[in-house]
Amino acid sequence: MKINWFKYSAPMNFYPLAGKLIPIFWIAAILFITLGLYWGFFKTADVLSDQKQYYRIIYVHVASAWMAMWLYAVMVAWAMIGLVFNTRLSFMMASATAITGTVMTVIALATGAIWGKTSWGTWWDWDPKLTSFLILLFVYIGYIALQSAIDDVRRSDKASALLALVGLALVPIIYYAVNCPDPNECASLHQESSLERVESNILIAMFVTTFGFWMYSFATILMRVRIIILERERKTSWVSKLKEFNG
Amino acid sequence: MFSAFLLILKRDLLLAMRRRSEIFTVLFFFIVVISLFPLGISTEDQLLKQIAPGVVWVAALLASTLALDRLFSDDYEDGTLEQMTLAPVSLPIVVLAKIIAHWLLTGLPLVLISPLVGLFYHLPFESIKVMMLVLLLGTPVLSMLGAIAAALTLGLRGGGVLVSLLVLPLYIPVLVYGAGAISTSMVEGLSIQPYVLLLSAFMLLAIIFSPWATAAAIKISIE
C-alpha cells in the first residue's frame, strides 16, 4: 500500500481534518484541565514547605510556562519544515502557533507575578527565569510583528521563518547570558530543578494540567489555522464550495 | 572573490564619504543619548560611575539599530542590491563586505569617541581602556546581527522601528558581557578576561554565520 505522506499538507485536505479534530481536543482540554486543577486544589497538601495556599497557582503557572517554551520549539519546527519542503501549510501552522505561544508566555508571566507577590512580596524580580521569559515574550512579539508587517504572504512566511531560526540559534546564548552575567563566578552556577523533591500528588496534578493546556493549544492552533487557510485560499474553488459559505 | 570583497568595501566607503553627515548623525546621537542620563538621573560622581557601563552600551545598541536602516536600503531602492544577488560572486561575501564597511562607518566612530564618555562619567583610565576594547569587540556583533534584521525588513513601511523590535532582544548577550566587563574593571582583583573571551567568541560566531543568514534574508526579500 502506498501512503501519501503529503496528503494532509494540502490546505484543502487539512481543513476538514482540523475541523473534525478540534472538538476532540476541546473535550480533552476541558477534561484534563478540570481534573488536574481539581486534584491540585482539593487533593494536595495545604502547605508546601514555606508556601501557604498561594502555591496552588503553580498548576497554572508551570503548565503555561512549559507550554510557552514547548510551543516556541513547535513553531520553529514548522518554520523549518516550511523552509525545507516549501509547504504552505507549515508556515500557516507556525504563525498560528506563535499566537498561542505568546498567550501562554503572558499567562506564565502574569501568574508568576501574582505568585511572586504572595511569596516573595514583590511583583517582579530580575531573576534569570523571569528575565528569560520576558525575552521569550519579546522574541514571540518580534516574530508576529515581522509577519504582520509584510503584506506579501510568501515573503512574510519565509522572512518570519528565518527570523525564528535565527532566534532559535541565539536563544541558548541569551539564556546563558541571563543566567550567568558574571563569567568569573559561573563555575558555581547551577539552577537545579526541584522537580524530584515535590510531592507526587502535586506532580501528578501539574502534569495532568499541563496535558490539558497542551490539548487546549492544539484546539486553538487548529482553529486559528483554519481561519488562516480560509483567508489565504478564499479565491480557490474548494473554499467556495464549502457548506459554511453556501448554507 | 577577495577582489570583489575589496571592491564592495571601497565602494561603500566612498559612497559614505560623499555624504559624511550620515556618519556624524549616528555619532552625535550616541553622544546626545549618553549626556541625557546624568541630566535625568543624577550628576553625583559615584552613581555616574555605576551606571556608565550600562548607559554606554544601551546608547551603542540604540545608535547601531538606528544606523541599520541605511545598510541595505539605498542599494535596495535603486536596484543595486538585486544586481549584486545576480552577480557571479557569492552573496555572503558581498554582504560581509557591506557589513564591515557599515561597521567602519557607524561602529568604529563610537569606539573612538568613547573616551569622551569616560570623562563625562568620571571613569578611571583603566576602565576607559576596557570600554574601548569591549566596544571594539562588541559593536561588530551588533552590526552583524542587525544586518539580518535589516535584510528581513527591506522596503517595509516603518522598517526602522520594526528592526529595533526584532534585533534589540538579540543584542542582550553583548549588552550583558560588554557592560559587565566595564563594571568589573572598576573592582579591584577581578579579571575581565572571561568577558573579553566571550565577546570575542560572539564576534567570531557572528562573522561566520551572519553573512549567510543575511544573504538568505536578502534573497527572501528580493524575490
CSV table of C-alpha atoms in Angstrom, one decimal:
chain,number,residue,atom,x,y,z
A,1,MET,CA,0.0,0.0,0.0
A,2,LYS,CA,1.3,3.4,-0.9
A,3,ILE,CA,0.9,6.0,1.7
A,4,ASN,CA,0.7,9.6,0.6
A,5,TRP,CA,2.6,11.3,3.3
A,6,PHE,CA,1.8,14.7,2.0
A,7,LYS,CA,-1.9,14.3,1.7
A,8,TYR,CA,-2.7,16.5,4.7
A,9,SER,CA,-0.1,19.0,3.8
A,10,ALA,CA,-2.6,20.4,1.3
A,11,PRO,CA,-4.8,23.0,3.0
A,12,MET,CA,-7.8,21.6,1.1
A,13,ASN,CA,-7.4,18.2,2.8
A,14,PHE,CA,-6.3,19.6,6.1
A,15,TYR,CA,-9.1,22.0,6.6
A,16,PRO,CA,-11.9,19.3,7.1
A,17,LEU,CA,-9.5,17.1,9.2
A,18,ALA,CA,-8.8,20.0,11.5
A,19,GLY,CA,-12.5,20.7,11.8
A,20,LYS,CA,-13.0,17.1,12.9
A,21,LEU,CA,-10.1,17.2,15.4
A,22,ILE,CA,-11.0,20.5,17.1
A,23,PRO,CA,-14.0,19.2,19.2
A,24,ILE,CA,-11.9,16.2,20.3
A,25,PHE,CA,-9.1,18.5,21.6
A,26,TRP,CA,-11.6,20.8,23.2
A,27,ILE,CA,-13.2,18.0,25.1
A,28,ALA,CA,-9.8,16.6,26.1
A,29,ALA,CA,-8.6,20.1,27.2
A,30,ILE,CA,-11.6,20.7,29.4
A,31,LEU,CA,-11.5,17.2,30.9
A,32,PHE,CA,-7.8,17.3,31.7
A,33,ILE,CA,-7.6,20.9,33.0
A,34,THR,CA,-10.6,20.3,35.2
A,35,LEU,CA,-9.2,17.0,36.5
A,36,GLY,CA,-5.7,18.5,37.1
A,37,LEU,CA,-7.0,21.6,38.8
A,38,TYR,CA,-9.5,19.7,40.9
A,39,TRP,CA,-6.8,17.3,42.0
A,40,GLY,CA,-4.4,20.2,42.6
A,41,PHE,CA,-6.8,22.3,44.5
A,42,PHE,CA,-8.5,19.8,46.7
A,43,LYS,CA,-6.4,16.7,46.9
A,44,THR,CA,-2.9,18.0,47.7
A,45,ALA,CA,-1.3,19.3,50.9
A,46,ASP,CA,-2.3,22.7,52.2
A,47,VAL,CA,1.2,23.8,52.9
A,48,LEU,CA,4.2,23.3,50.6
A,49,SER,CA,7.3,24.0,52.7
A,50,ASP,CA,7.1,27.7,53.5
A,51,GLN,CA,4.4,28.3,50.9
A,52,LYS,CA,0.8,28.6,52.0
A,53,GLN,CA,-2.3,28.1,50.0
A,54,TYR,CA,-1.0,30.5,47.4
A,55,TYR,CA,1.3,27.9,45.9
A,56,ARG,CA,-1.7,26.3,44.2
A,57,ILE,CA,-1.2,28.8,41.4
A,58,ILE,CA,1.7,26.5,40.5
A,59,TYR,CA,-0.6,24.3,38.4
A,60,VAL,CA,-1.5,27.1,36.0
A,61,HIS,CA,1.9,28.7,36.2
A,62,VAL,CA,4.1,25.7,35.5
A,63,ALA,CA,1.7,24.4,32.8
A,64,SER,CA,1.7,27.6,30.9
A,65,ALA,CA,5.4,28.1,31.3
A,66,TRP,CA,6.2,24.7,29.9
A,67,MET,CA,3.8,25.2,27.0
A,68,ALA,CA,5.3,28.6,26.2
A,69,MET,CA,8.7,27.1,25.8
A,70,TRP,CA,7.4,24.0,24.0
A,71,LEU,CA,5.3,26.0,21.6
A,72,TYR,CA,8.4,28.0,20.6
A,73,ALA,CA,10.1,24.8,19.6
A,74,VAL,CA,7.0,23.7,17.7
A,75,MET,CA,6.8,27.0,15.9
A,76,VAL,CA,10.4,26.8,14.8
A,77,ALA,CA,10.0,23.2,13.7
A,78,TRP,CA,7.0,24.2,11.5
A,79,ALA,CA,9.0,27.1,10.2
A,80,MET,CA,11.9,24.9,9.4
A,81,ILE,CA,9.7,22.3,7.7
A,82,GLY,CA,8.2,25.1,5.7
A,83,LEU,CA,11.6,26.4,4.5
A,84,VAL,CA,12.8,22.9,3.6
A,85,PHE,CA,9.7,21.5,1.8
A,86,ASN,CA,8.2,24.8,0.9
A,87,THR,CA,4.7,23.7,2.1
A,88,ARG,CA,2.3,26.5,2.6
A,89,LEU,CA,0.5,24.8,5.5
A,90,SER,CA,3.6,24.5,7.6
A,91,PHE,CA,4.0,28.3,7.6
A,92,MET,CA,0.4,28.7,8.5
A,93,MET,CA,0.9,26.3,11.4
A,94,ALA,CA,3.9,28.3,12.5
A,95,SER,CA,2.1,31.6,12.6
A,96,ALA,CA,-0.9,30.0,14.3
A,97,THR,CA,1.4,28.5,16.9
A,98,ALA,CA,3.1,31.8,17.6
A,99,ILE,CA,-0.1,33.5,18.9
A,100,THR,CA,-0.9,30.7,21.3
A,101,GLY,CA,2.7,30.6,22.4
A,102,THR,CA,2.6,34.4,23.2
A,103,VAL,CA,-0.6,33.9,25.1
A,104,MET,CA,1.0,31.1,27.2
A,105,THR,CA,4.0,33.3,27.9
A,106,VAL,CA,1.8,36.1,29.1
A,107,ILE,CA,-0.1,33.8,31.3
A,108,ALA,CA,3.1,32.4,32.8
A,109,LEU,CA,4.4,35.9,33.4
A,110,ALA,CA,1.2,37.1,34.9
A,111,THR,CA,0.7,34.1,37.2
A,112,GLY,CA,4.4,34.3,38.1
A,113,ALA,CA,3.9,37.9,39.1
A,114,ILE,CA,0.9,37.1,41.3
A,115,TRP,CA,2.8,34.2,42.9
A,116,GLY,CA,5.8,36.4,43.4
A,117,LYS,CA,3.8,39.0,45.2
A,118,THR,CA,2.4,36.5,47.6
A,119,SER,CA,5.6,34.5,48.3
A,120,TRP,CA,8.4,37.0,47.7
A,121,GLY,CA,6.5,40.1,48.4
A,122,THR,CA,7.3,41.6,45.0
A,123,TRP,CA,5.6,41.6,41.6
A,124,TRP,CA,8.8,41.4,39.7
A,125,ASP,CA,12.3,40.4,40.3
A,126,TRP,CA,15.2,40.3,37.8
A,127,ASP,CA,15.7,36.6,38.4
A,128,PRO,CA,17.1,34.6,35.5
A,129,LYS,CA,14.0,32.6,34.9
A,130,LEU,CA,11.7,35.7,34.9
A,131,THR,CA,14.1,37.6,32.6
A,132,SER,CA,14.3,34.6,30.2
A,133,PHE,CA,10.5,34.6,30.0
A,134,LEU,CA,10.4,38.3,29.3
A,135,ILE,CA,12.9,37.8,26.5
A,136,LEU,CA,10.9,34.9,25.2
A,137,LEU,CA,7.9,37.2,25.0
A,138,PHE,CA,9.9,39.8,23.1
A,139,VAL,CA,11.1,37.1,20.6
A,140,TYR,CA,7.5,35.9,20.0
A,141,ILE,CA,6.3,39.5,19.6
A,142,GLY,CA,9.2,40.2,17.1
A,143,TYR,CA,8.1,37.2,15.1
A,144,ILE,CA,4.5,38.3,15.0
A,145,ALA,CA,5.4,41.9,14.2
A,146,LEU,CA,7.6,40.9,11.3
A,147,GLN,CA,4.9,38.6,9.9
A,148,SER,CA,2.2,41.2,10.1
A,149,ALA,CA,4.4,44.0,8.7
A,150,ILE,CA,4.9,42.2,5.3
A,151,ASP,CA,2.0,42.2,3.0
A,152,ASP,CA,3.2,39.6,0.5
A,153,VAL,CA,2.3,36.3,2.0
A,154,ARG,CA,5.2,34.2,0.6
A,155,ARG,CA,7.7,36.7,1.7
A,156,SER,CA,6.2,37.2,5.2
A,157,ASP,CA,6.2,33.4,5.7
A,158,LYS,CA,9.8,32.9,4.7
A,159,ALA,CA,11.1,36.0,6.4
A,160,SER,CA,9.5,35.2,9.7
A,161,ALA,CA,10.6,31.6,9.5
A,162,LEU,CA,14.2,32.8,9.0
A,163,LEU,CA,13.8,35.1,12.0
A,164,ALA,CA,12.5,32.2,14.1
A,165,LEU,CA,15.6,30.1,13.1
A,166,VAL,CA,18.0,32.9,14.0
A,167,GLY,CA,16.1,33.3,17.3
A,168,LEU,CA,16.5,29.6,18.0
A,169,ALA,CA,20.3,29.8,17.3
A,170,LEU,CA,20.6,32.7,19.7
A,171,VAL,CA,18.3,31.6,22.5
A,172,PRO,CA,20.9,29.4,24.2
A,173,ILE,CA,23.4,32.2,24.2
A,174,ILE,CA,20.8,34.7,25.5
A,175,TYR,CA,19.8,32.2,28.1
A,176,TYR,CA,23.4,31.7,29.2
A,177,ALA,CA,24.0,35.4,29.3
A,178,VAL,CA,20.9,36.0,31.5
A,179,ASN,CA,21.8,33.1,33.8
A,180,CYS,CA,25.4,33.9,34.2
A,181,PRO,CA,26.0,37.6,33.8
A,182,ASP,CA,29.3,37.3,35.7
A,183,PRO,CA,31.5,34.7,33.9
A,184,ASN,CA,34.1,35.0,36.8
A,185,GLU,CA,31.7,33.1,39.0
A,186,CYS,CA,29.9,30.9,36.5
A,187,ALA,CA,31.6,27.7,37.6
A,188,SER,CA,29.4,27.8,40.7
A,189,LEU,CA,26.2,28.4,38.8
A,190,HIS,CA,23.6,25.7,39.0
A,191,GLN,CA,19.9,26.2,38.8
A,192,GLU,CA,18.9,22.7,39.9
A,193,SER,CA,15.5,21.5,39.1
A,194,SER,CA,13.4,20.9,42.2
A,195,LEU,CA,11.0,18.5,40.5
A,196,GLU,CA,12.2,15.4,42.3
A,197,ARG,CA,11.6,16.9,45.7
A,198,VAL,CA,8.0,17.8,45.0
A,199,GLU,CA,5.2,15.6,46.4
A,200,SER,CA,3.9,13.1,43.9
A,201,ASN,CA,0.3,14.3,44.2
A,202,ILE,CA,1.3,17.8,43.2
A,203,LEU,CA,3.4,16.5,40.4
A,204,ILE,CA,0.6,14.4,39.0
A,205,ALA,CA,-1.8,17.4,39.1
A,206,MET,CA,0.8,19.5,37.4
A,207,PHE,CA,1.4,17.0,34.6
A,208,VAL,CA,-2.4,16.5,34.1
A,209,THR,CA,-3.0,20.2,33.9
A,210,THR,CA,-0.1,20.7,31.5
A,211,PHE,CA,-1.5,18.0,29.3
A,212,GLY,CA,-4.8,19.8,29.4
A,213,PHE,CA,-3.1,23.0,28.4
A,214,TRP,CA,-1.4,21.2,25.6
A,215,MET,CA,-4.8,19.9,24.3
A,216,TYR,CA,-6.1,23.5,24.6
A,217,SER,CA,-3.1,24.7,22.5
A,218,PHE,CA,-3.9,22.1,19.8
A,219,ALA,CA,-7.5,23.2,19.7
A,220,THR,CA,-6.8,26.9,19.4
A,221,ILE,CA,-4.0,26.4,17.0
A,222,LEU,CA,-6.1,24.3,14.7
A,223,MET,CA,-9.0,26.8,14.9
A,224,ARG,CA,-6.6,29.6,14.0
A,225,VAL,CA,-5.1,27.7,11.2
A,226,ARG,CA,-8.5,27.0,9.7
A,227,ILE,CA,-9.1,30.8,9.7
A,228,ILE,CA,-5.7,31.4,8.1
A,229,ILE,CA,-6.5,28.8,5.5
A,230,LEU,CA,-9.8,30.4,4.6
A,231,GLU,CA,-8.2,33.8,4.4
A,232,ARG,CA,-5.4,32.8,2.1
A,233,GLU,CA,-7.3,30.4,0.0
A,234,ARG,CA,-10.5,32.4,-0.3
A,235,LYS,CA,-10.2,32.6,-4.1
A,236,THR,CA,-9.9,28.9,-4.7
A,237,SER,CA,-12.8,26.8,-5.8
A,238,TRP,CA,-12.8,24.3,-2.9
A,239,VAL,CA,-13.4,27.1,-0.4
A,240,SER,CA,-16.3,28.5,-2.4
A,241,LYS,CA,-17.9,25.0,-2.4
A,242,LEU,CA,-17.7,24.7,1.4
A,243,LYS,CA,-21.1,24.4,3.0
A,244,GLU,CA,-20.2,27.0,5.6
A,245,PHE,CA,-20.5,29.6,2.8
A,246,ASN,CA,-23.4,28.1,0.9
A,247,GLY,CA,-25.7,27.4,3.8
B,1,MET,CA,36.5,36.6,-4.6
B,2,PHE,CA,38.7,38.7,-2.4
B,3,SER,CA,38.9,41.4,-5.1
B,4,ALA,CA,35.1,41.5,-5.1
B,5,PHE,CA,35.2,41.9,-1.4
B,6,LEU,CA,37.6,44.8,-1.6
B,7,LEU,CA,35.7,46.4,-4.4
B,8,ILE,CA,32.4,46.4,-2.5
B,9,LEU,CA,34.2,47.6,0.7
B,10,LYS,CA,35.8,50.5,-1.2
B,11,ARG,CA,32.6,51.4,-3.0
B,12,ASP,CA,30.6,51.6,0.2
B,13,LEU,CA,33.2,53.6,2.0
B,14,LEU,CA,33.4,56.0,-1.0
B,15,LEU,CA,29.7,56.5,-1.1
B,16,ALA,CA,29.6,57.2,2.6
B,17,MET,CA,32.5,59.7,2.3
B,18,ARG,CA,30.4,61.7,-0.2
B,19,ARG,CA,27.7,62.0,2.4
B,20,ARG,CA,29.6,62.4,5.5
B,21,SER,CA,26.8,63.9,7.5
B,22,GLU,CA,25.2,60.5,8.0
B,23,ILE,CA,28.2,59.2,9.9
B,24,PHE,CA,28.1,62.2,12.2
B,25,THR,CA,24.4,61.8,12.8
B,26,VAL,CA,24.9,58.4,14.4
B,27,LEU,CA,27.9,59.6,16.3
B,28,PHE,CA,26.1,62.6,17.7
B,29,PHE,CA,23.0,60.5,18.5
B,30,PHE,CA,25.3,58.4,20.7
B,31,ILE,CA,26.8,61.4,22.5
B,32,VAL,CA,23.4,63.0,23.0
B,33,VAL,CA,21.8,59.9,24.5
B,34,ILE,CA,24.7,59.5,26.8
B,35,SER,CA,24.6,63.0,28.0
B,36,LEU,CA,20.9,62.8,28.7
B,37,PHE,CA,21.3,60.3,31.5
B,38,PRO,CA,23.2,62.4,34.0
B,39,LEU,CA,20.6,65.1,33.5
B,40,GLY,CA,17.7,62.7,34.1
B,41,ILE,CA,19.1,60.7,36.9
B,42,SER,CA,21.7,62.5,38.9
B,43,THR,CA,25.1,64.2,38.5
B,44,GLU,CA,26.6,62.5,41.5
B,45,ASP,CA,30.1,61.0,40.8
B,46,GLN,CA,29.6,57.6,42.4
B,47,LEU,CA,26.2,56.9,40.8
B,48,LEU,CA,27.5,58.0,37.4
B,49,LYS,CA,30.4,55.6,37.6
B,50,GLN,CA,28.0,52.9,38.5
B,51,ILE,CA,25.5,53.5,35.6
B,52,ALA,CA,28.2,54.3,33.0
B,53,PRO,CA,28.7,50.8,31.6
B,54,GLY,CA,25.0,50.2,31.1
B,55,VAL,CA,24.4,53.6,29.7
B,56,VAL,CA,27.3,53.4,27.2
B,57,TRP,CA,26.1,50.0,25.9
B,58,VAL,CA,22.4,50.9,25.7
B,59,ALA,CA,23.4,54.0,23.8
B,60,ALA,CA,25.6,52.0,21.5
B,61,LEU,CA,22.8,49.5,20.9
B,62,LEU,CA,20.3,52.2,20.0
B,63,ALA,CA,22.8,54.0,17.8
B,64,SER,CA,23.6,50.9,15.9
B,65,THR,CA,20.0,49.9,15.4
B,66,LEU,CA,19.2,53.4,14.1
B,67,ALA,CA,22.1,53.1,11.6
B,68,LEU,CA,21.0,49.7,10.3
B,69,ASP,CA,18.3,51.4,8.2
B,70,ARG,CA,20.9,52.6,5.8
B,71,LEU,CA,22.8,49.3,5.5
B,72,PHE,CA,20.9,48.0,2.5
B,73,SER,CA,18.0,50.4,1.9
B,74,ASP,CA,19.8,52.7,-0.7
B,75,ASP,CA,21.0,49.7,-2.7
B,76,TYR,CA,17.6,48.1,-2.5
B,77,GLU,CA,15.8,51.1,-3.7
B,78,ASP,CA,17.9,51.8,-6.8
B,79,GLY,CA,18.2,48.1,-7.7
B,80,THR,CA,21.9,47.7,-7.0
B,81,LEU,CA,21.2,45.0,-4.4
B,82,GLU,CA,19.3,42.9,-6.9
B,83,GLN,CA,22.2,43.2,-9.3
B,84,MET,CA,24.5,42.0,-6.5
B,85,THR,CA,22.4,38.9,-6.0
B,86,LEU,CA,22.7,38.2,-9.7
B,87,ALA,CA,26.5,38.8,-9.9
B,88,PRO,CA,28.8,35.8,-10.2
B,89,VAL,CA,30.2,36.4,-6.7
B,90,SER,CA,28.9,34.6,-3.7
B,91,LEU,CA,26.3,36.8,-2.0
B,92,PRO,CA,27.6,36.2,1.6
B,93,ILE,CA,31.0,37.7,0.6
B,94,VAL,CA,29.3,40.8,-0.8
B,95,VAL,CA,27.2,41.0,2.4
B,96,LEU,CA,30.2,40.6,4.6
B,97,ALA,CA,32.0,43.5,2.8
B,98,LYS,CA,28.9,45.7,3.2
B,99,ILE,CA,28.6,44.9,6.9
B,100,ILE,CA,32.3,45.6,7.5
B,101,ALA,CA,32.0,48.9,5.6
B,102,HIS,CA,28.9,49.7,7.7
B,103,TRP,CA,30.7,49.0,10.9
B,104,LEU,CA,33.7,51.1,9.9
B,105,LEU,CA,31.3,54.0,9.4
B,106,THR,CA,29.0,53.6,12.3
B,107,GLY,CA,30.6,51.3,14.9
B,108,LEU,CA,34.2,52.4,14.8
B,109,PRO,CA,33.4,56.1,15.4
B,110,LEU,CA,31.6,55.0,18.6
B,111,VAL,CA,34.7,53.2,19.8
B,112,LEU,CA,36.9,56.2,19.1
B,113,ILE,CA,34.6,58.7,20.8
B,114,SER,CA,34.0,56.5,23.9
B,115,PRO,CA,36.9,58.0,26.0
B,116,LEU,CA,34.9,61.2,25.9
B,117,VAL,CA,32.1,59.3,27.6
B,118,GLY,CA,34.6,58.1,30.2
B,119,LEU,CA,35.3,61.7,31.0
B,120,PHE,CA,31.6,62.6,31.3
B,121,TYR,CA,31.1,59.8,33.8
B,122,HIS,CA,34.4,60.2,35.7
B,123,LEU,CA,35.6,56.7,34.8
B,124,PRO,CA,39.2,55.8,35.8
B,125,PHE,CA,41.7,55.4,32.9
B,126,GLU,CA,41.8,51.6,33.3
B,127,SER,CA,38.0,51.4,32.7
B,128,ILE,CA,38.2,53.6,29.7
B,129,LYS,CA,40.7,51.3,28.1
B,130,VAL,CA,38.4,48.3,28.9
B,131,MET,CA,35.5,50.2,27.5
B,132,MET,CA,37.2,50.8,24.2
B,133,LEU,CA,38.3,47.2,24.0
B,134,VAL,CA,34.8,45.7,24.6
B,135,LEU,CA,33.2,48.2,22.3
B,136,LEU,CA,35.7,47.2,19.6
B,137,LEU,CA,34.8,43.6,20.1
B,138,GLY,CA,31.0,44.1,20.6
B,139,THR,CA,29.9,46.6,18.1
B,140,PRO,CA,30.8,44.4,15.1
B,141,VAL,CA,28.4,41.8,16.6
B,142,LEU,CA,25.7,44.4,16.7
B,143,SER,CA,26.3,45.2,13.0
B,144,MET,CA,26.4,41.5,12.1
B,145,LEU,CA,23.2,40.6,13.9
B,146,GLY,CA,21.5,43.8,12.8
B,147,ALA,CA,22.2,43.1,9.2
B,148,ILE,CA,19.9,40.0,9.3
B,149,ALA,CA,17.0,42.1,10.6
B,150,ALA,CA,17.8,44.9,8.2
B,151,ALA,CA,17.7,42.4,5.3
B,152,LEU,CA,14.4,40.9,6.5
B,153,THR,CA,12.7,44.3,6.7
B,154,LEU,CA,13.9,45.7,3.4
B,155,GLY,CA,11.4,48.1,1.9
B,156,LEU,CA,8.8,47.8,4.6
B,157,ARG,CA,6.8,50.7,5.9
B,158,GLY,CA,8.0,51.6,9.4
B,159,GLY,CA,11.0,49.4,8.9
B,160,GLY,CA,13.2,51.3,11.3
B,161,VAL,CA,11.1,50.7,14.4
B,162,LEU,CA,10.5,47.1,13.3
B,163,VAL,CA,14.2,46.5,13.1
B,164,SER,CA,14.7,47.7,16.6
B,165,LEU,CA,12.0,45.4,17.9
B,166,LEU,CA,13.5,42.4,16.1
B,167,VAL,CA,17.1,43.0,17.0
B,168,LEU,CA,17.3,44.5,20.4
B,169,PRO,CA,16.4,41.3,22.3
B,170,LEU,CA,19.1,39.5,20.3
B,171,TYR,CA,21.7,42.0,21.5
B,172,ILE,CA,21.2,41.1,25.1
B,173,PRO,CA,24.3,38.8,25.4
B,174,VAL,CA,26.6,41.6,24.1
B,175,LEU,CA,25.0,44.1,26.4
B,176,VAL,CA,25.3,41.8,29.5
B,177,TYR,CA,29.0,41.0,28.9
B,178,GLY,CA,30.0,44.3,27.4
B,179,ALA,CA,28.7,46.3,30.4
B,180,GLY,CA,29.8,43.6,32.8
B,181,ALA,CA,33.4,43.9,31.7
B,182,ILE,CA,33.4,47.7,32.3
B,183,SER,CA,31.8,47.3,35.7
B,184,THR,CA,34.3,44.5,36.6
B,185,SER,CA,37.2,46.7,35.6
B,186,MET,CA,36.3,49.1,38.3
B,187,VAL,CA,36.6,46.4,41.0
B,188,GLU,CA,40.0,45.5,42.4
B,189,GLY,CA,41.2,42.0,41.8
B,190,LEU,CA,38.6,40.7,39.4
B,191,SER,CA,39.7,39.6,35.9
B,192,ILE,CA,38.0,40.9,32.8
B,193,GLN,CA,39.5,38.1,30.7
B,194,PRO,CA,36.4,35.9,30.7
B,195,TYR,CA,34.3,38.8,29.4
B,196,VAL,CA,36.7,39.6,26.6
B,197,LEU,CA,36.9,35.9,25.6
B,198,LEU,CA,33.2,35.6,25.5
B,199,LEU,CA,32.8,38.8,23.4
B,200,SER,CA,35.5,37.6,21.0
B,201,ALA,CA,33.7,34.3,20.7
B,202,PHE,CA,30.4,36.1,19.8
B,203,MET,CA,32.3,38.2,17.2
B,204,LEU,CA,33.8,35.1,15.5
B,205,LEU,CA,30.5,33.3,15.5
B,206,ALA,CA,28.7,36.3,14.1
B,207,ILE,CA,31.3,36.8,11.4
B,208,ILE,CA,30.9,33.1,10.4
B,209,PHE,CA,27.2,32.8,10.4
B,210,SER,CA,25.6,36.2,9.9
B,211,PRO,CA,26.6,36.8,6.3
B,212,TRP,CA,24.9,33.6,5.3
B,213,ALA,CA,21.7,34.3,7.2
B,214,THR,CA,21.7,37.9,5.8
B,215,ALA,CA,22.2,36.6,2.3
B,216,ALA,CA,19.3,34.2,2.7
B,217,ALA,CA,17.2,37.1,4.1
B,218,ILE,CA,18.1,39.3,1.2
B,219,LYS,CA,17.0,36.6,-1.3
B,220,ILE,CA,13.7,36.2,0.5
B,221,SER,CA,13.1,40.0,0.5
B,222,ILE,CA,14.0,40.5,-3.2
B,223,GLU,CA,12.4,37.5,-4.9
